[in-house]
GROMACS .gro file of C-alpha atoms in nm:
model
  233
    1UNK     CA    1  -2.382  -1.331   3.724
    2UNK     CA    2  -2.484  -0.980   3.668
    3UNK     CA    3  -2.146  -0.768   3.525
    4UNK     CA    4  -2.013  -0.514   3.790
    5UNK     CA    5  -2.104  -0.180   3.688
    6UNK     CA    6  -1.753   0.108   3.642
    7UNK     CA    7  -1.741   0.275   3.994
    8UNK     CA    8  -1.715   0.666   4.014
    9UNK     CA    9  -1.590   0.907   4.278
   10UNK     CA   10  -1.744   1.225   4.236
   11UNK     CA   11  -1.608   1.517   4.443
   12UNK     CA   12  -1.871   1.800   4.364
   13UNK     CA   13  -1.943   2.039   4.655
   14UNK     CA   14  -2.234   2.194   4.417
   15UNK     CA   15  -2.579   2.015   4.509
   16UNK     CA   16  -2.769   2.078   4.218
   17UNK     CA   17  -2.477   1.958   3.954
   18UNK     CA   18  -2.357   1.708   4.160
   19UNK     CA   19  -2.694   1.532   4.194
   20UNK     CA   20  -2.807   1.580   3.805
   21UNK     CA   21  -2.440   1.461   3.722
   22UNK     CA   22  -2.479   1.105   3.948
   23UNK     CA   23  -2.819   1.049   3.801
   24UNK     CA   24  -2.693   1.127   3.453
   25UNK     CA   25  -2.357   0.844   3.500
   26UNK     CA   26  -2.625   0.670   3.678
   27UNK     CA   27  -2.853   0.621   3.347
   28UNK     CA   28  -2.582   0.563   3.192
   29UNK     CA   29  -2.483   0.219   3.379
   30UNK     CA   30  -2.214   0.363   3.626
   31UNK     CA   31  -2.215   0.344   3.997
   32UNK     CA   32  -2.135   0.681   4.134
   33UNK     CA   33  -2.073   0.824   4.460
   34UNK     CA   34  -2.137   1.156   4.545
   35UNK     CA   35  -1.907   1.332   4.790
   36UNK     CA   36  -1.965   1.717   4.896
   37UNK     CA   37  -1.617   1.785   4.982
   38UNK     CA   38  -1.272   1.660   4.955
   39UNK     CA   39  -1.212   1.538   5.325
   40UNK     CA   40  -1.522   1.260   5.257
   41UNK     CA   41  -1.445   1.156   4.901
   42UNK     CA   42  -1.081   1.069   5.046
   43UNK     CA   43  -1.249   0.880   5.330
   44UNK     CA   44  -1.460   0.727   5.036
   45UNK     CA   45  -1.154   0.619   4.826
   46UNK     CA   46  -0.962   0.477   5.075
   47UNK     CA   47  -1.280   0.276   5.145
   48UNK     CA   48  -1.377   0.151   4.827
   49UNK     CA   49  -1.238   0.018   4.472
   50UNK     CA   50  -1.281   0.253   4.208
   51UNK     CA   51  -1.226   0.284   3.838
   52UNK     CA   52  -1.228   0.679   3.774
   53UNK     CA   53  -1.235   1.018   3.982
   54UNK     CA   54  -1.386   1.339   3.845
   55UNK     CA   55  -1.300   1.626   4.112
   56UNK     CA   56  -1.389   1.930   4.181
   57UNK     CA   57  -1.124   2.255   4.279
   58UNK     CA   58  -1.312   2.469   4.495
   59UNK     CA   59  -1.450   2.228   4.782
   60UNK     CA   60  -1.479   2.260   5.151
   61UNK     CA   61  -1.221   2.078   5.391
   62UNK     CA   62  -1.028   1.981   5.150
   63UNK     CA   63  -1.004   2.122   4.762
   64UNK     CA   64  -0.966   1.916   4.474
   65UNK     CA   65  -0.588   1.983   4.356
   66UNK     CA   66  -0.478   1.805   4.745
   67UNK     CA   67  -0.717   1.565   4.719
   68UNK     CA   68  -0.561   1.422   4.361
   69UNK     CA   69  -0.252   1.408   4.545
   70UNK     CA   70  -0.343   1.216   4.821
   71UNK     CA   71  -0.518   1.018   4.632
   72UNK     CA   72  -0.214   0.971   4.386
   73UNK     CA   73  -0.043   0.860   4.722
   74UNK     CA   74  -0.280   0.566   4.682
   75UNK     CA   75  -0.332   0.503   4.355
   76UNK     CA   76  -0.093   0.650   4.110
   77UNK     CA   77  -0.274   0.502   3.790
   78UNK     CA   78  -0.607   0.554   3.872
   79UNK     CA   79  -0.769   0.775   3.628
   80UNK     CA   80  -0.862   1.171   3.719
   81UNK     CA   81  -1.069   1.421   3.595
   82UNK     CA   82  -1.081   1.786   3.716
   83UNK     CA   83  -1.419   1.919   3.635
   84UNK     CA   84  -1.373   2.294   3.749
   85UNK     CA   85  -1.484   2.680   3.689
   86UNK     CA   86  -1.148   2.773   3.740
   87UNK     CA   87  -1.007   2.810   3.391
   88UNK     CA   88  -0.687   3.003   3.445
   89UNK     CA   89  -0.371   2.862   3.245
   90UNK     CA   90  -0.193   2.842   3.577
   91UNK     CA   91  -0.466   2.617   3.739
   92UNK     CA   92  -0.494   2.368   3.416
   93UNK     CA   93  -0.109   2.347   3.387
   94UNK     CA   94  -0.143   2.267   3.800
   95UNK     CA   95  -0.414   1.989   3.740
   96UNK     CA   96  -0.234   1.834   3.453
   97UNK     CA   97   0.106   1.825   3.698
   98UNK     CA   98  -0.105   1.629   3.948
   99UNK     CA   99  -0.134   1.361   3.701
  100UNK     CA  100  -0.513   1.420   3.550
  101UNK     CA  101  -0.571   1.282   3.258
  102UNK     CA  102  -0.846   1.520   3.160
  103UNK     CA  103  -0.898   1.941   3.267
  104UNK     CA  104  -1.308   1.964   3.215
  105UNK     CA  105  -1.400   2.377   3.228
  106UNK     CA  106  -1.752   2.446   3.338
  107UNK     CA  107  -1.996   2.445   3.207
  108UNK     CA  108  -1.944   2.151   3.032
  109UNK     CA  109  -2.178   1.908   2.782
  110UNK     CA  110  -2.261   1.592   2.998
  111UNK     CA  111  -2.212   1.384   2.689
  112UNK     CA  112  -1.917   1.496   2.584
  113UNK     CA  113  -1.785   1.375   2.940
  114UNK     CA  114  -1.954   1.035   2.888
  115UNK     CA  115  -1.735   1.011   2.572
  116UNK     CA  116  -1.415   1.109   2.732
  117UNK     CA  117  -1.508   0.865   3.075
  118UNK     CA  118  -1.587   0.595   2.811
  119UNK     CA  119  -1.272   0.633   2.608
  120UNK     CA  120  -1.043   0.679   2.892
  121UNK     CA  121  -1.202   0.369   3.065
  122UNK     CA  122  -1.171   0.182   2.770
  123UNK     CA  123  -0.786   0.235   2.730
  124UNK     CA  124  -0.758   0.086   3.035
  125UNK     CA  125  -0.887  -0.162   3.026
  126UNK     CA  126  -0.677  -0.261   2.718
  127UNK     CA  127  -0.381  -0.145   2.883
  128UNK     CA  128  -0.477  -0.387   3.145
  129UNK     CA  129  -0.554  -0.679   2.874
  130UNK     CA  130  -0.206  -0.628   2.729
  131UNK     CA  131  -0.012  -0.644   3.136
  132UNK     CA  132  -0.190  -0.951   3.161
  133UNK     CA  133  -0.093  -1.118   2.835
  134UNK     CA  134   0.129  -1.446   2.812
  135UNK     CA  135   0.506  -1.279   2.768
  136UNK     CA  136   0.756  -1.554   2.871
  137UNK     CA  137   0.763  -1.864   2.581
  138UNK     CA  138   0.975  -2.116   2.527
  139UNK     CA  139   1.050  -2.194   2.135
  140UNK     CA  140   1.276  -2.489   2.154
  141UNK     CA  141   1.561  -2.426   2.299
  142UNK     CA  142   1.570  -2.085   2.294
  143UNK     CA  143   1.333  -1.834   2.550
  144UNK     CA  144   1.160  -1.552   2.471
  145UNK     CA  145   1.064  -1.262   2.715
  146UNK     CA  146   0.814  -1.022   2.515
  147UNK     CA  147   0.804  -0.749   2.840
  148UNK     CA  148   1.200  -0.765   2.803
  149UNK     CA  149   1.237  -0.820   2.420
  150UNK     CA  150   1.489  -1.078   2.466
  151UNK     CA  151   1.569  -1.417   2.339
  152UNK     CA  152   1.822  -1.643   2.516
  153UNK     CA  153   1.985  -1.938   2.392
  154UNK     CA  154   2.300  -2.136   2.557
  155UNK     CA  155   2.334  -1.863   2.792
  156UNK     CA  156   2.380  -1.593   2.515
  157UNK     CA  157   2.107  -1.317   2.515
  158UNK     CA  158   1.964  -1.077   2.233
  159UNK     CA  159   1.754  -0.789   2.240
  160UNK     CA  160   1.521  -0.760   2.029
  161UNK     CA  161   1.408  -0.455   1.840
  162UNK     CA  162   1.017  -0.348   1.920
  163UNK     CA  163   0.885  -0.466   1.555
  164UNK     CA  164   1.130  -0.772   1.558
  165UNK     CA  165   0.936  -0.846   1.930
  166UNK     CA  166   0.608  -0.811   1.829
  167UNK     CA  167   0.622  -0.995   1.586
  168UNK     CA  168   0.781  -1.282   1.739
  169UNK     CA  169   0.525  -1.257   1.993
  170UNK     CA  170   0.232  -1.258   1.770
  171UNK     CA  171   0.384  -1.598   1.591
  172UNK     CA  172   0.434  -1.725   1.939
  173UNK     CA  173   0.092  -1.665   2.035
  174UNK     CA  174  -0.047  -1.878   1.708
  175UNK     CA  175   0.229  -2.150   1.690
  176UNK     CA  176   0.192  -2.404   1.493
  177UNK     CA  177  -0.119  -2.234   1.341
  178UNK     CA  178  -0.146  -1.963   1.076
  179UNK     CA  179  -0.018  -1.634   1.158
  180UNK     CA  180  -0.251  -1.465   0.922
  181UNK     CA  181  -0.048  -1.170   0.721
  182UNK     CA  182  -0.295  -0.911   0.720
  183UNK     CA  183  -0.350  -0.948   1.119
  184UNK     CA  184   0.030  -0.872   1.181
  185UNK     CA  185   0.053  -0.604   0.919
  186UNK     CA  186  -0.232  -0.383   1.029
  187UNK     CA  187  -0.152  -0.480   1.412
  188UNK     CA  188   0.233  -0.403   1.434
  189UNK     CA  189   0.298  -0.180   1.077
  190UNK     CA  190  -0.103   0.009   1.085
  191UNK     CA  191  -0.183  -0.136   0.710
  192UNK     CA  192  -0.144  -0.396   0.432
  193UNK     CA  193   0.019  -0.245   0.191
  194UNK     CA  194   0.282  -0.356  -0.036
  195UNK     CA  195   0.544  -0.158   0.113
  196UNK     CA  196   0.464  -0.267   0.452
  197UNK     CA  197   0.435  -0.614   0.340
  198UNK     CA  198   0.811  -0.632   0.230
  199UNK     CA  199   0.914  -0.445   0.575
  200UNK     CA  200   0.769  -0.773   0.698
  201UNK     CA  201   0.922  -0.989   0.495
  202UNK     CA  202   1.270  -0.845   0.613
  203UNK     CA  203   1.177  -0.882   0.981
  204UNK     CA  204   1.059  -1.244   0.910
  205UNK     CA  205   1.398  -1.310   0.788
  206UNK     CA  206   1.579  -1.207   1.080
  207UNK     CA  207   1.319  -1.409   1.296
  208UNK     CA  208   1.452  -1.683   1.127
  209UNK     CA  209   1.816  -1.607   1.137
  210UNK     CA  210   1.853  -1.533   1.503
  211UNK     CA  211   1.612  -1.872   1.513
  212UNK     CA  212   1.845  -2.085   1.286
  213UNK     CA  213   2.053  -2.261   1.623
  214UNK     CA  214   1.785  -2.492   1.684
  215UNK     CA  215   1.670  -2.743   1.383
  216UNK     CA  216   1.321  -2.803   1.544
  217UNK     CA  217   1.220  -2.437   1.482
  218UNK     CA  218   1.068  -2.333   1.137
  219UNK     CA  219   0.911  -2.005   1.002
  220UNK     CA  220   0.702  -2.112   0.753
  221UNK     CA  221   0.553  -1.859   0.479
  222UNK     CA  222   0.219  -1.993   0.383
  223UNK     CA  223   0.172  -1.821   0.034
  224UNK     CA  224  -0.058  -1.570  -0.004
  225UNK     CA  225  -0.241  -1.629   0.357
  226UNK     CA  226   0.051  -1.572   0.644
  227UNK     CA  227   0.313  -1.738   0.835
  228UNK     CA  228   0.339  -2.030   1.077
  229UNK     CA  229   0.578  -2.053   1.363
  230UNK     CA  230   0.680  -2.458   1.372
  231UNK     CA  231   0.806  -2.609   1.673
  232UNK     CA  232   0.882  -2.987   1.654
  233UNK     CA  233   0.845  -3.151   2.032
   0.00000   0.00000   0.00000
């Protein structure tokens, strides 16, 4: 099954650029639709599922800062580019209120906007990843809400702090298997280091303290390799 291909609405009133601009996303394995003003590309949004808008301000019917908020109305998360000549403080500050994520002056390098499409895609789609992860366990007798950072147990609740969370999530993910020590320091601290290493060390141990009601639950250090998250059925 052939992958689906990153949708773009283009709003570009300008023939010339808006045609070499499709062709160029085009080539570069996006599907793009070309609107000449802002009334159609609305029409065209409400129609259709897409993954990023690049707009332009000065368009017939309907100009580009009204049609990000309509189509905000929509879609508040969507992604948004202004691509514009107008390059007065007052109109970037305006385009950056109506929620864009990028303010592109013409004339601007075609690559440069593949990068930024690319990158801001890309977050996305991790963001995405992340909403979609497993974030209720159960660890014995206690429950664990990652999205809330709590842990319950015989009907008392704690909050957890965000490194305390994490890292309780990332030994929930590989329980009963090797939480490797390197993958949780360079995922929740940025590095290995030694430093970092003991800052681990110390959140480990409150893991296991706030863990300690229930005699089926372990945290296991594994010398030298990690830590493994035991759970006796």
């Amino acid at each position: 099954m052939e992958e689906r291909k990153p949708k773009i609405l283009l709003a570009e009133d300008d023939t010339n650029l808006g045609m070499v601009l499709k062709n160029y996303l085009e080539l570069n394995d996006y599907d793009v639709e070309l609107c000449r003003d802002g009334i159609l590309a609305l029409a065209a949004f409400r129609r259709e599922k897409f993954d990023i808008c690049l707009l332009d301000i000065m368009m017939p019917n309907m100009d580009g800062f009204k049609l990000a908020e309509e189509i905000r109305d929509v879609d508040p998360d969507i992604p948004l580019f202004f691509l514009s000549a107008k390059t007065m403080k007052e109109d970037i500050i305006q385009g950056y209120k109506l929620g864009a994520d990028d303010y592109i002056a013409k004339p601007f390098d075609s690559e440069l906007l593949l990068l930024k499409i690319k990158a801001i895609l890309k977050r996305n789609q991790e963001l995405n990843s992340k909403e979609e992860e497993q974030h209720e366990f159960q660890i014995g007798s206690y429950a664990f809400n990652s999205r809330l950072r709590t842990l319950a147990h015989n009907g008392e609740t704690h909050t957890l702090s965000p490194k305390e969370n994490e890292l309780l999530h990332m030994l929930c993910e590989h329980k009963n298997d090797l939480l490797p020590r390197e993958l949780a320091l360079k995922k929740i601290w940025g590095s290995d280091t030694y430093f970092n290493g003991r800052s681990m060390d110390v959140y480990i141990a409150k893991l296991r303290k706030y863990l300690k009601d229930d005699g089926n639950i372990e945290i296991v250090n594994i010398h030298g390799n990690g830590f493994r998250l035991v759970v006796k059925e």
